[in-house]
XYZ file of C-alpha atoms in Angstrom:
774
model
C 28.563 -23.388 43.827
C 27.275 -27.090 43.409
C 24.605 -28.328 40.867
C 22.357 -30.782 42.046
C 22.550 -33.751 41.086
C 20.644 -34.660 37.607
C 19.806 -37.377 35.111
C 22.832 -36.691 32.964
C 24.933 -37.123 36.276
C 23.951 -40.591 36.824
C 25.794 -41.406 34.027
C 25.080 -44.918 32.409
C 23.239 -46.027 35.773
C 20.508 -44.054 34.429
C 19.063 -46.288 31.905
C 15.343 -46.123 29.893
C 14.335 -48.725 31.914
C 14.335 -46.811 35.032
C 12.215 -44.098 33.288
C 8.222 -44.146 34.495
C 6.417 -46.422 32.913
C 4.627 -45.748 29.600
C 0.620 -45.862 29.948
C -2.158 -44.606 28.477
C -4.564 -43.057 30.768
C -8.416 -43.922 30.901
C -9.249 -40.415 31.235
C -7.352 -37.718 29.796
C -5.379 -35.047 32.235
C -7.595 -32.062 31.075
C -10.857 -34.133 31.809
C -13.294 -35.189 29.264
C -15.102 -32.116 29.225
C -12.535 -30.329 27.596
C -12.726 -32.512 24.518
C -16.270 -32.711 24.318
C -16.357 -28.555 24.226
C -13.527 -28.667 21.598
C -15.753 -31.424 19.471
C -18.703 -29.092 19.913
C -16.953 -26.082 18.540
C -15.636 -28.259 15.744
C -19.043 -29.730 15.090
C -20.848 -26.311 15.251
C -18.062 -24.852 12.313
C -19.385 -27.967 10.078
C -23.089 -27.013 10.965
C -22.899 -23.783 10.182
C -21.202 -24.091 6.816
C -23.822 -26.559 6.216
C -26.854 -24.225 7.002
C -25.196 -21.800 4.775
C -26.679 -23.549 1.163
C -23.025 -23.258 -0.333
C -23.621 -26.422 -2.535
C -26.453 -25.413 -4.959
C -28.461 -24.103 -2.598
C -29.543 -27.465 -1.151
C -28.770 -27.643 2.358
C -28.883 -31.377 2.369
C -25.788 -31.906 0.463
C -23.325 -30.767 3.416
C -25.194 -32.843 6.172
C -21.924 -34.807 6.823
C -19.736 -31.691 7.973
C -20.551 -31.672 11.466
C -19.235 -35.172 11.637
C -16.549 -34.431 9.832
C -15.591 -31.721 12.268
C -16.272 -33.887 15.364
C -14.416 -37.032 13.854
C -11.292 -34.769 12.897
C -11.040 -33.726 16.425
C -11.305 -36.683 17.970
C -8.510 -37.971 15.854
C -6.168 -35.056 16.602
C -6.745 -35.732 20.317
C -6.005 -39.580 19.942
C -3.149 -38.890 18.101
C -2.060 -36.806 20.943
C -2.757 -38.778 23.816
C -0.694 -42.357 21.761
C 2.103 -39.935 21.547
C 2.191 -39.737 17.639
C 4.436 -37.428 16.084
C 3.294 -34.938 13.123
C 3.980 -36.729 10.958
C 2.269 -39.744 11.688
C -0.721 -38.104 13.234
C -1.309 -35.770 10.576
C -0.708 -38.223 7.741
C -2.758 -40.947 9.437
C -5.435 -38.173 9.445
C -5.003 -37.577 6.116
C -5.767 -41.316 5.244
C -9.023 -41.188 7.778
C -10.096 -38.193 6.124
C -10.226 -39.528 2.621
C -11.566 -42.533 3.502
C -14.549 -41.033 5.463
C -15.196 -38.401 2.846
C -15.177 -40.443 -0.003
C -17.791 -42.934 1.333
C -19.848 -39.065 3.046
C -19.803 -37.586 -0.459
C -20.753 -40.810 -2.079
C -23.832 -41.378 0.457
C -25.365 -37.705 -0.744
C -24.824 -38.224 -4.266
C -25.704 -41.709 -4.591
C -27.998 -42.281 -0.943
C -28.641 -45.942 -0.368
C -26.134 -47.558 -2.562
C -23.428 -50.287 -2.069
C -20.263 -48.850 -0.662
C -18.487 -49.669 -4.354
C -21.188 -47.475 -6.160
C -20.734 -44.749 -3.402
C -16.805 -44.913 -4.407
C -17.283 -44.757 -7.875
C -19.975 -42.176 -7.894
C -17.306 -39.942 -5.842
C -14.739 -40.467 -8.556
C -16.643 -40.128 -11.439
C -17.741 -36.526 -10.265
C -13.882 -35.572 -9.076
C -12.836 -36.427 -12.545
C -15.823 -34.802 -14.219
C -14.912 -31.875 -12.882
C -11.124 -32.212 -13.872
C -12.409 -33.028 -17.484
C -14.409 -29.910 -17.930
C -12.194 -27.320 -16.047
C -8.699 -28.469 -17.044
C -9.069 -30.792 -20.220
C -11.919 -29.108 -21.804
C -11.035 -25.367 -20.414
C -14.540 -24.515 -19.489
C -15.413 -21.736 -17.588
C -17.179 -23.584 -14.352
C -18.306 -27.083 -14.268
C -21.594 -28.362 -12.863
C -20.494 -31.341 -10.594
C -20.273 -31.014 -7.171
C -18.249 -34.116 -5.649
C -15.235 -31.977 -5.596
C -16.618 -29.167 -3.836
C -18.161 -31.539 -1.057
C -14.423 -33.022 -0.724
C -12.968 -29.608 -0.258
C -15.494 -28.458 1.990
C -15.063 -31.747 4.101
C -11.332 -31.655 3.915
C -11.546 -28.518 5.464
C -13.360 -28.731 8.556
C -11.857 -32.314 9.446
C -8.199 -30.787 8.886
C -9.533 -27.685 11.322
C -11.068 -30.252 13.835
C -7.760 -32.462 13.256
C -5.510 -29.261 13.988
C -6.814 -28.047 16.702
C -7.042 -31.399 18.719
C -3.460 -32.061 17.987
C -2.356 -28.387 18.928
C -4.326 -28.393 22.352
C -3.355 -31.975 23.255
C 0.198 -32.781 21.720
C 1.515 -28.949 21.734
C -0.434 -27.017 24.684
C -1.668 -24.285 22.642
C -5.171 -24.330 23.535
C -5.538 -20.761 22.098
C -4.796 -22.067 18.847
C -6.888 -24.604 18.903
C -10.060 -22.047 19.432
C -8.495 -19.726 17.188
C -8.425 -21.301 14.088
C -11.950 -22.868 14.090
C -13.145 -19.596 15.283
C -11.828 -17.565 12.433
C -13.500 -19.789 9.923
C -16.829 -19.969 11.454
C -16.835 -15.750 11.908
C -16.048 -15.907 7.965
C -18.497 -18.299 6.734
C -21.040 -16.116 9.231
C -19.755 -12.887 7.979
C -20.208 -14.113 3.760
C -23.700 -15.923 4.256
C -27.019 -13.775 4.399
C -28.516 -16.284 6.992
C -29.072 -15.664 10.592
C -25.947 -17.576 11.858
C -26.032 -15.303 15.079
C -26.869 -17.828 17.819
C -24.592 -20.557 16.136
C -21.697 -17.910 16.796
C -22.651 -17.127 20.612
C -23.063 -21.116 21.204
C -19.487 -21.256 19.726
C -17.845 -18.736 21.498
C -19.565 -20.108 25.117
C -17.786 -23.420 24.198
C -14.559 -21.530 23.405
C -14.746 -20.149 26.482
C -15.327 -22.594 28.911
C -13.177 -24.824 27.036
C -9.741 -22.510 27.804
C -11.316 -22.341 31.044
C -11.131 -25.887 31.832
C -7.579 -26.171 30.024
C -6.081 -23.786 31.924
C -7.464 -25.138 35.192
C -6.096 -28.432 34.107
C -2.447 -27.127 33.906
C -2.729 -25.363 37.270
C -3.824 -28.806 38.677
C -0.599 -30.698 37.443
C 1.625 -27.824 38.329
C -0.207 -27.711 41.990
C -0.079 -31.341 42.236
C 3.760 -31.665 41.448
C 5.269 -29.032 43.704
C 2.549 -29.845 46.563
C 1.759 -26.080 46.946
C -1.838 -26.221 48.287
C -4.863 -28.390 48.694
C -5.456 -29.102 44.675
C -9.193 -30.024 45.457
C -9.841 -26.661 46.806
C -7.666 -24.866 44.474
C -9.441 -26.586 41.379
C -12.548 -25.561 42.397
C -11.676 -21.722 43.326
C -10.315 -21.216 39.852
C -13.013 -23.282 38.077
C -15.626 -20.710 39.728
C -13.289 -17.638 38.649
C -12.988 -18.655 35.521
C -16.964 -19.681 34.566
C -17.729 -16.236 36.237
C -15.619 -14.788 34.009
C -17.317 -16.438 31.147
C -20.659 -15.970 32.453
C -19.684 -11.626 32.583
C -18.042 -12.098 29.401
C -20.544 -13.556 27.393
C -23.124 -11.269 29.069
C -21.752 -7.994 28.747
C -21.374 -9.226 24.795
C -24.646 -10.012 23.918
C -25.832 -6.621 25.576
C -23.122 -4.474 23.651
C -24.337 -6.398 20.492
C -27.794 -5.743 20.827
C -27.010 -1.940 21.703
C -24.175 -1.222 19.273
C -25.829 1.457 16.631
C -22.732 2.579 15.143
C -19.668 1.270 13.021
C -16.290 3.309 14.806
C -13.884 0.778 12.219
C -16.120 0.410 9.420
C -13.372 3.007 7.674
C -10.581 0.416 7.819
C -12.482 -1.817 5.445
C -12.430 0.422 2.695
C -11.886 -1.433 -0.442
C -11.565 -4.485 1.161
C -15.052 -5.761 -0.708
C -13.345 -5.446 -4.122
C -10.140 -7.405 -3.241
C -12.508 -10.074 -1.750
C -14.783 -10.588 -4.589
C -11.617 -10.450 -7.108
C -10.117 -13.343 -5.003
C -13.563 -15.458 -4.762
C -14.039 -14.659 -8.676
C -10.491 -16.618 -9.097
C -12.044 -19.407 -7.206
C -15.467 -19.537 -8.097
C -15.105 -21.368 -11.109
C -13.992 -24.708 -9.721
C -17.468 -24.436 -7.235
C -20.722 -24.589 -7.982
C -21.945 -22.590 -5.010
C -25.556 -21.931 -4.253
C -26.050 -20.637 -1.050
C -27.007 -16.775 -0.230
C -24.025 -14.671 -0.042
C -23.808 -10.794 0.942
C -23.906 -8.288 -1.527
C -20.736 -6.033 -1.699
C -22.483 -3.026 -3.973
C -20.692 -2.395 -7.412
C -17.875 -4.908 -6.245
C -20.176 -7.527 -6.991
C -20.191 -7.112 -10.378
C -17.470 -9.709 -10.943
C -16.268 -11.852 -14.125
C -18.955 -14.158 -13.142
C -22.387 -14.692 -11.361
C -23.882 -17.346 -9.800
C -27.827 -17.358 -9.846
C -27.940 -18.937 -6.439
C -31.209 -19.650 -4.121
C -31.525 -15.873 -3.092
C -31.317 -12.622 -3.977
C -29.726 -10.759 -1.073
C -30.145 -6.608 -1.097
C -30.825 -3.888 1.023
C -31.544 -0.288 0.591
C -27.762 1.000 1.539
C -26.464 3.895 -0.946
C -24.397 2.887 -3.353
C -23.885 5.333 -5.889
C -24.846 9.179 -6.753
C -25.165 9.947 -10.439
C -25.084 13.692 -11.503
C -27.019 13.781 -15.013
C -29.318 16.577 -16.621
C -32.601 17.286 -14.786
C -34.291 16.752 -18.080
C -32.593 13.494 -19.181
C -34.378 10.403 -19.914
C -34.195 7.830 -16.950
C -32.226 4.937 -18.115
C -31.065 1.482 -16.821
C -27.181 1.709 -15.606
C -25.706 -0.872 -17.257
C -22.177 -2.303 -15.362
C -21.321 -5.826 -16.969
C -22.262 -8.253 -19.599
C -21.695 -12.066 -19.892
C -22.098 -14.289 -22.741
C -21.835 -18.102 -21.485
C -23.573 -19.633 -19.394
C -22.397 -22.960 -17.720
C -24.617 -24.575 -14.985
C -26.087 -21.965 -12.921
C -23.216 -19.417 -13.612
C -23.018 -16.854 -16.119
C -19.211 -16.177 -17.237
C -17.065 -14.149 -19.933
C -15.808 -16.807 -22.030
C -12.446 -15.256 -23.694
C -11.826 -11.826 -22.912
C -8.973 -9.406 -22.912
C -8.318 -6.383 -20.663
C -7.539 -3.210 -22.620
C -6.121 0.236 -21.272
C -7.831 3.345 -21.937
C -6.224 6.431 -21.404
C -8.349 9.471 -19.647
C -10.290 11.364 -22.468
C -9.648 8.568 -25.022
C -12.882 6.762 -27.280
C -13.534 3.724 -24.800
C -14.942 1.339 -27.424
C -13.487 2.756 -30.515
C -13.104 0.126 -33.217
C -15.354 -2.532 -31.426
C -18.327 -4.367 -32.755
C -20.543 -2.453 -29.950
C -20.750 0.742 -32.671
C -24.065 0.684 -34.914
C -22.833 1.037 -38.418
C -26.549 1.629 -39.663
C -27.417 5.344 -39.426
C -28.895 5.866 -36.191
C -29.684 9.374 -33.964
C -27.522 9.441 -30.822
C -28.358 11.336 -27.697
C -24.921 12.375 -25.514
C -25.571 11.689 -22.333
C -23.062 13.392 -19.816
C -23.172 12.320 -15.988
C -20.864 12.083 -12.962
C -20.586 9.036 -10.950
C -19.617 9.363 -7.272
C -19.258 6.622 -4.695
C -21.100 6.717 -1.531
C -18.387 5.255 0.694
C -15.468 4.892 -1.421
C -14.016 4.096 -5.171
C -17.103 3.285 -7.342
C -14.910 1.149 -9.075
C -17.052 -0.144 -11.868
C -17.748 1.798 -14.812
C -21.816 2.288 -15.147
C -22.849 3.397 -18.599
C -26.694 4.222 -19.831
C -25.868 3.269 -23.199
C -22.711 3.070 -25.284
C -19.708 4.531 -23.482
C -17.755 6.825 -25.185
C -15.346 8.658 -22.772
C -14.146 8.847 -19.378
C -11.936 11.506 -17.788
C -10.160 8.799 -15.673
C -8.041 5.736 -17.359
C -9.577 3.117 -17.681
C -9.644 -0.458 -18.299
C -12.168 -2.146 -20.578
C -12.383 -5.798 -20.356
C -13.599 -7.170 -24.218
C -15.388 -10.454 -25.009
C -13.658 -12.051 -27.956
C -11.868 -8.793 -28.255
C -14.541 -7.016 -29.762
C -17.472 -7.048 -27.736
C -17.964 -5.166 -24.324
C -17.778 -6.899 -20.944
C -17.092 -4.447 -18.129
C -14.857 -1.492 -17.475
C -13.341 -0.375 -14.276
C -12.140 2.877 -13.193
C -10.026 2.611 -9.852
C -8.153 4.845 -7.626
C -10.603 8.008 -7.830
C -14.060 8.587 -5.318
C -15.824 10.022 -8.711
C -15.667 10.128 -12.603
C -17.160 12.190 -15.068
C -17.894 10.003 -18.360
C -20.427 10.364 -21.564
C -22.623 7.830 -23.271
C -24.232 7.799 -26.358
C -27.862 6.975 -26.201
C -30.460 6.119 -29.060
C -33.118 8.471 -29.888
C -36.424 6.712 -29.785
C -38.886 9.552 -30.023
C -41.226 9.687 -32.945
C -40.774 12.226 -35.905
C -36.751 12.592 -35.097
C -35.057 11.271 -38.409
C -32.836 8.095 -37.808
C -34.711 7.340 -34.635
C -34.343 3.676 -33.261
C -38.123 2.196 -34.117
C -39.433 -1.073 -33.886
C -40.063 -1.213 -37.678
C -36.396 -0.531 -38.074
C -35.396 -3.454 -36.095
C -38.100 -5.556 -37.356
C -36.271 -5.040 -40.944
C -32.755 -5.763 -39.892
C -32.989 -9.265 -40.356
C -30.497 -12.182 -39.281
C -27.283 -11.733 -41.099
C -25.461 -11.733 -38.023
C -21.370 -11.745 -38.236
C -19.859 -14.963 -37.077
C -17.819 -13.690 -34.026
C -21.336 -12.781 -32.742
C -22.836 -16.156 -33.878
C -19.897 -18.003 -32.105
C -20.479 -16.033 -28.987
C -24.111 -15.273 -28.572
C -25.727 -18.262 -29.707
C -23.643 -21.053 -27.484
C -25.469 -22.949 -25.123
C -23.658 -25.242 -23.147
C -25.156 -28.865 -22.643
C -27.661 -28.692 -20.237
C -29.088 -25.161 -20.281
C -31.636 -25.548 -22.831
C -33.868 -28.943 -21.671
C -37.156 -30.017 -23.297
C -38.755 -27.885 -20.882
C -37.777 -24.425 -21.714
C -38.102 -25.373 -25.364
C -41.741 -26.483 -24.687
C -42.655 -22.932 -23.210
C -40.717 -21.367 -25.908
C -43.137 -23.533 -28.485
C -46.162 -22.186 -26.553
C -45.236 -18.289 -26.599
C -43.872 -18.645 -30.274
C -47.553 -20.453 -31.119
C -49.387 -18.045 -29.675
C -47.630 -14.754 -30.755
C -47.013 -15.989 -34.463
C -44.022 -13.897 -34.907
C -42.082 -13.441 -38.309
C -38.643 -11.674 -37.387
C -36.452 -11.424 -34.200
C -37.821 -8.652 -33.151
C -41.262 -9.773 -32.252
C -39.962 -13.054 -31.210
C -37.856 -10.928 -28.447
C -41.151 -8.775 -27.587
C -42.900 -11.776 -27.593
C -41.142 -13.862 -25.343
C -40.217 -10.385 -22.973
C -44.303 -10.220 -22.947
C -44.799 -13.419 -21.859
C -42.333 -13.912 -19.115
C -43.111 -10.469 -17.508
C -47.067 -10.741 -17.139
C -46.914 -11.532 -13.297
C -50.252 -14.049 -13.896
C -48.345 -16.483 -15.145
C -44.428 -15.489 -13.506
C -44.055 -14.851 -9.766
C -41.279 -12.833 -8.706
C -39.485 -14.174 -5.805
C -36.258 -13.374 -4.287
C -36.214 -16.257 -2.247
C -36.675 -20.019 -4.026
C -34.719 -22.175 -1.758
C -37.116 -24.206 -1.135
C -38.092 -24.537 -4.695
C -37.113 -28.264 -5.948
C -35.472 -27.975 -9.397
C -35.304 -31.640 -9.750
C -31.972 -31.504 -11.243
C -32.856 -29.281 -14.588
C -30.818 -26.384 -15.563
C -31.569 -22.566 -14.161
C -34.011 -22.136 -17.725
C -35.498 -25.315 -17.423
C -36.312 -25.105 -13.644
C -37.590 -21.346 -14.231
C -39.897 -22.765 -17.102
C -41.461 -25.919 -14.650
C -41.753 -23.529 -11.436
C -42.445 -20.108 -12.747
C -41.014 -18.096 -10.017
C -37.594 -16.523 -9.325
C -36.033 -13.374 -9.387
C -34.267 -10.868 -12.036
C -31.140 -13.853 -13.073
C -34.121 -16.333 -13.626
C -36.095 -14.185 -15.528
C -33.224 -12.813 -17.554
C -31.540 -16.247 -18.106
C -34.621 -17.801 -19.195
C -35.313 -15.247 -22.092
C -31.411 -15.467 -22.876
C -31.611 -19.227 -23.571
C -34.903 -19.248 -25.571
C -33.635 -15.829 -27.877
C -30.362 -18.588 -28.361
C -32.676 -21.256 -29.405
C -34.894 -19.319 -31.642
C -31.348 -18.168 -33.220
C -31.574 -14.303 -32.080
C -27.837 -13.574 -30.628
C -28.237 -12.493 -26.752
C -26.583 -11.593 -23.958
C -27.057 -11.458 -19.782
C -26.140 -7.826 -18.393
C -26.300 -6.567 -14.712
C -26.301 -2.855 -13.630
C -29.140 -0.724 -11.719
C -32.724 0.322 -12.418
C -33.103 3.952 -12.281
C -32.475 5.641 -9.095
C -34.240 8.268 -6.657
C -33.613 11.483 -8.828
C -34.085 15.145 -7.249
C -34.547 17.872 -8.731
C -31.132 19.102 -9.179
C -30.611 15.819 -11.682
C -28.338 13.868 -8.508
C -30.086 10.150 -8.659
C -29.165 7.955 -5.558
C -28.692 4.541 -6.708
C -29.033 2.210 -3.724
C -28.172 -2.068 -3.825
C -31.938 -2.661 -4.077
C -31.507 -1.313 -7.297
C -29.172 -3.865 -8.763
C -30.802 -5.935 -11.524
C -30.355 -8.213 -14.568
C -32.265 -7.757 -17.846
C -31.403 -8.887 -21.567
C -29.665 -7.404 -24.474
C -30.169 -8.939 -28.198
C -28.398 -8.290 -30.885
C -29.961 -6.696 -34.312
C -27.577 -6.407 -37.283
C -26.422 -2.678 -38.141
C -27.864 -1.365 -34.896
C -26.035 -3.474 -32.422
C -27.474 -4.425 -28.782
C -30.924 -3.681 -27.348
C -32.530 -3.704 -24.131
C -35.232 -6.064 -23.100
C -36.490 -6.432 -19.624
C -38.799 -9.677 -18.936
C -38.842 -9.445 -14.862
C -42.438 -9.742 -13.898
C -43.262 -6.830 -11.389
C -39.755 -5.223 -10.978
C -39.062 -4.922 -14.818
C -38.578 -1.770 -17.085
C -38.756 -2.906 -20.239
C -37.725 -0.337 -23.131
C -40.450 1.757 -24.737
C -39.711 1.629 -28.330
C -42.345 3.211 -30.929
C -43.042 1.436 -33.614
C -41.836 4.297 -36.398
C -42.890 4.497 -39.536
C -43.095 1.247 -42.163
C -39.542 0.014 -43.406
C -38.706 -2.030 -46.175
C -37.337 -5.730 -45.316
C -33.394 -4.825 -45.618
C -29.998 -6.500 -44.233
C -28.122 -3.417 -43.412
C -24.453 -3.908 -43.100
C -22.932 -5.992 -40.025
C -22.272 -3.813 -36.914
C -18.832 -3.944 -35.724
C -15.947 -6.349 -37.067
C -17.103 -9.263 -38.880
C -14.322 -11.611 -37.978
C -11.708 -9.861 -38.662
C -9.041 -7.683 -36.150
C -11.309 -5.793 -33.489
C -8.918 -3.603 -32.705
C -7.225 -1.814 -36.116
C -4.683 0.684 -35.528
C -4.933 1.034 -31.991
C -8.058 1.611 -29.814
C -7.881 5.232 -30.107
C -10.279 5.662 -33.239
C -7.394 7.156 -35.290
C -5.245 5.567 -38.153
C -1.599 6.520 -36.289
C -0.853 4.914 -33.156
C -0.927 7.247 -29.999
C 2.513 8.884 -29.893
C 4.450 9.286 -26.271
C 2.499 10.617 -23.582
C -0.868 10.074 -25.378
C -1.559 6.981 -23.010
C -2.628 4.914 -26.128
C -4.356 1.928 -25.258
C -2.655 -1.689 -25.430
C -4.404 -4.844 -24.692
C -2.841 -6.342 -21.712
C -0.942 -9.556 -22.559
C 1.355 -11.959 -21.295
C 5.005 -12.030 -21.947
C 6.474 -14.947 -23.486
C 9.207 -17.422 -22.569
C 12.017 -15.576 -23.804
C 12.044 -12.784 -21.037
C 11.537 -15.350 -18.266
C 14.867 -17.322 -19.297
C 17.033 -13.896 -19.487
C 15.664 -12.271 -16.627
C 14.574 -14.816 -14.099
C 17.167 -17.478 -14.515
C 20.137 -15.310 -13.925
C 18.404 -13.681 -11.048
C 17.610 -16.951 -9.397
C 21.437 -18.043 -9.862
C 22.382 -14.934 -7.946
C 19.884 -15.185 -5.192
C 21.045 -19.130 -4.516
C 24.816 -17.889 -4.500
C 23.627 -15.330 -1.922
C 21.736 -17.861 -0.097
C 24.395 -20.078 -0.129
C 26.763 -17.367 1.067
C 24.596 -16.246 4.019
C 23.909 -19.868 5.015
C 27.652 -20.579 5.533
C 28.086 -17.506 7.601
C 25.134 -18.223 9.314
C 26.611 -21.600 10.665
C 29.910 -20.444 11.166
C 28.894 -17.877 13.784
C 29.268 -18.950 17.561
C 25.896 -19.763 18.587
C 24.738 -18.990 22.459
C 23.768 -21.875 24.913
C 20.291 -20.035 25.105
C 19.513 -19.894 21.063
C 20.657 -24.060 21.201
C 18.001 -24.936 23.625
C 15.455 -22.586 21.974
C 16.203 -24.558 18.678
C 15.921 -27.927 20.010
C 12.736 -27.505 22.284
C 10.911 -26.054 19.161
C 12.191 -29.093 16.760
C 11.057 -31.606 19.523
C 7.818 -30.059 20.183
C 6.878 -30.107 16.495
C 7.906 -33.433 16.234
C 5.516 -34.901 18.939
C 7.710 -34.135 22.112
C 6.916 -30.357 23.597
C 8.357 -29.082 26.705
C 5.567 -29.251 29.355
C 5.579 -25.525 31.337
C 6.597 -27.250 35.001
C 9.537 -29.348 33.430
C 13.177 -27.858 33.859
C 15.872 -28.088 31.507
C 17.318 -31.066 32.905
C 14.038 -32.524 33.281
C 13.140 -31.598 29.847
C 16.576 -32.671 28.146
C 16.700 -35.974 30.303
C 13.255 -37.416 29.190
C 14.729 -36.055 25.323
C 17.681 -38.393 26.522
C 15.468 -41.245 27.242
C 13.764 -41.344 23.717
C 16.969 -40.615 22.052
C 20.089 -42.561 23.582
C 22.346 -42.015 20.837
C 22.167 -38.198 21.445
C 22.973 -37.984 25.180
C 25.745 -36.220 25.207
C 24.954 -33.897 22.924
C 21.843 -33.258 25.176
C 23.522 -32.947 28.264
C 26.225 -30.193 26.660
C 23.131 -28.460 25.906
C 21.696 -28.872 29.393
C 24.636 -28.024 31.558
C 25.799 -24.926 29.104
C 22.253 -23.404 28.956
C 22.026 -23.988 32.974
C 25.340 -22.566 33.820
C 24.911 -19.746 31.269
C 21.454 -18.498 32.467
C 21.501 -19.729 36.103
C 25.142 -19.232 36.788
C 25.683 -16.530 34.673
C 28.787 -17.867 33.347
C 30.196 -16.650 30.065
C 30.920 -20.178 27.704
C 34.608 -20.140 26.405
C 35.411 -20.095 22.793
C 35.979 -23.992 22.494
C 32.742 -24.488 24.627
C 30.835 -22.518 21.925
C 32.227 -24.030 18.764
C 31.627 -27.633 20.592
C 27.701 -26.361 21.275
C 27.546 -25.388 17.459
C 28.517 -28.889 16.224
C 26.328 -30.501 18.771
C 23.152 -28.239 17.575
C 24.398 -29.366 13.868
C 24.265 -32.969 15.244
C 20.615 -32.760 17.287
C 19.316 -31.262 14.224
C 19.086 -34.729 12.525
C 19.017 -36.766 15.378
C 15.731 -35.297 16.370
C 14.014 -36.390 13.185
C 14.192 -39.701 14.838
C 11.390 -38.281 17.029
C 8.915 -38.911 14.339
C 8.521 -42.487 14.323
C 9.107 -42.876 18.411
C 5.915 -42.988 20.973
C 6.364 -40.005 23.188
C 7.199 -40.851 26.642
C 4.243 -39.965 29.122
C 4.935 -39.365 33.130
C 2.715 -40.589 35.565
C-alpha cells in the first residue's frame, strides 16, 4: 500500500514560507448575520436581567447590561478571528471588561461626573461593601457597586464565551446554551412577564445555529467541489428557515394550550435548596426586584423588602385543629436585625431537638409571670411535599418528629424546621385573653409590666443600624405620640399600631416599584410615601418601637386560613404575612399587626386594674440560655433519649489529626496512579486525540474538513520544533486507523515520549497567532 505524499514527506523543502499567507478577511466566513444574531441573544440576556429590577427595584441601575453582553460577544468574536489563544483572548477580555464596567457602574452611581469621579465612586462602593461584610462582619450591606460589577461581569463573560466558543472552537451550540440557560433562570425567578424576550431569544438562537451550520457546509462543498455552492446554500437556508418557523409556531401553540404539569414531581424539594443557596449569597447583594414566592420555603434566614409582594392562591399547607380553637396567626420565622432593606438574624445557633422533647425549654421565650395558657394541638401537612418550616400559633412546646431550632443570641426564637416528612403533629401554648379568667393576659397587666428588660433583649431588639431610623420616621413617631400621649410601652405600641393601620392615612399596595424613596431607608420612605405592603408597615412599627425604647422584632408567617367544619384549615400563599412582636418583661412577646386593610391585630381585653409593678424579667437575663441541656430537666439526656445539643464548628485539632494524614495518603496514591498511567503504553488514536484537545483549547482547533495529515501539518507550521513528534503521531494514527496496522512495542514507547514532549511544546500556541487558510 502506498501512502500519498503529505506535507511531512516534503521534509525541509516544505517550509513555513510556503504555507498559505495569513490574512484577516473583511467579512467572517460565517457571515455578519451570525454575528448580529449572537450579539442580539447576548444583549437580550442583559436586557432581561436589567428588566427584572434586581438592584433595589430600580431598573435604571442596570441599563448598561445589554451593552455589556453585546460588547463581550464582539470581543470574543474579534479575538477568535485574530487567532488569539484562549489565555490571551480571555485575559484581554477581562481587562476590557474591567475598564468598561468601572466606568459603566460609575456612570450609574455618579451620572454626569468626570471619568476620575466615576472611578472613585465605583472603588468607594466596592470598598464599602468589603468593609461592611468582611471587616465589620455585618449581616448585609447597603452598597450596590459590587452588585452591579457582578451582574455586568456575568453578562460580559457570557457574551465573550459565546463569541469565542462559536468562532474559535467552532462550537455554536455551546455559544447558545450558556446565555440561553442564564436567560431561562432569570425568567424563571422573576415575577415580571418576560415571555416575549424568551421567544425573541429563542428565535435568534435558532437562526444563528442555522446560519452557522450553512456556513460550515458551504466550506465543505467549496473544498471538495461537490456541487454548485450557491444553489446548495440557498436550499439549506430555506430548509433551516422552514424548520425554525415550524418549531417556533409549534412551541407558541403548545405554550398557550398547555394545561398540565407532567414534570412537576421532578422538582420536589428543589425550592428549598434554591432558597438555602440564595440566602447564603443574599447578604452580599442588595436585591430589590420582584421575585417568585416559594411558599414555606420562602421563610429563610433573611428577607429582603423588595419593590413588589408577589403571591397567589396556591395551597401550601393544611392544618388540622380543634374546630372550637380560636383562629390565630401561624408564625414561622422571627428577625432581629434590619440592615438597609433586609431583615436577618444577627447571631444564631442551631439546636437539634428530639421528637417529643420540649422545643424552647431553658430559653427566654417562656414567660415568668403567671399567665393562663391554652394548649393548642394541631397537625400540619404539606400540600405538595415536605412542609419543612414549623409554624405555631403561640409558644411551640413539642413536635412529634425531630426538629432543628434556630435561636438568636442562643436564647430567642428565630425559626424551626421539621424536614423529612409530609406532616407533623405539634403543640403550642397560647395565652388566654378571655375576660373573667384568672391570670389571663390583659391590657392592664401589660401596662404594668414596666421596662426592666434583660440585657440580652436590649442588645438584640433595641439595635438600630445606621440609616434605618432617619428624621422622617422620627417625625412621624413624634406626631403619633403627640396625639395619643401614652404613658407606658403597651399604650405606645397600641397607638403606633392604630395609627399605621388606619386606611385613611396609609395605603396598602403590593406593588411600589414606581415609588421614589430618594435614597431613604424603608421606614423613612414609608413614613413619607405612606404606601406599601405588610413588610413596610411592620418594619416601620419595629423601628418606631425601638426608637421609643421598646424591644421589638419582625415576624413572618400566615394569617388564619379557610377552616371547614372538621377543623381543617387551608393555608394559601396569599395568606403569607408579616407583623410585629413587642417584648414585655415577665410576659414575653406580644403580637401587634399595623398593616392597613389586611392586618388582623390581636384583641386583648382591658382586664381588672393592676398596680404598676415590674415582674421578674422573662427568660435568661444574660446568663447561659441552655442550662442543664435543653430538655427541661437537670440531668443531661441519656443514651437514646435524643438530647438537644447546639451545632458547633469543630476546632483545628481534629483537622490536623485527620485531614493532614488523609491528605498525605491521597497524595501518595495519586503519585503512584500517575506513574502507572504514564508508564502504560499509549495508542496512536489516544495520542492524536490528546494533541487535538490541547491545541484546540489553545486557539488552534481542528476543522471538520481537515484530515489527520492536514491538521498536524498546519500545527507543525506553528510549532516547527515539534515537527518530528507531530510527524510520528500523524503516521502512526493513519497507519493504525486506516491501514489497520498494529504498532510495535518500540513504536508505542516512542509515541509515549512524543506525547509527553508535545504537552509542553503545545503550550507555546498561547503566544502565537493562529494560521488561517485562504
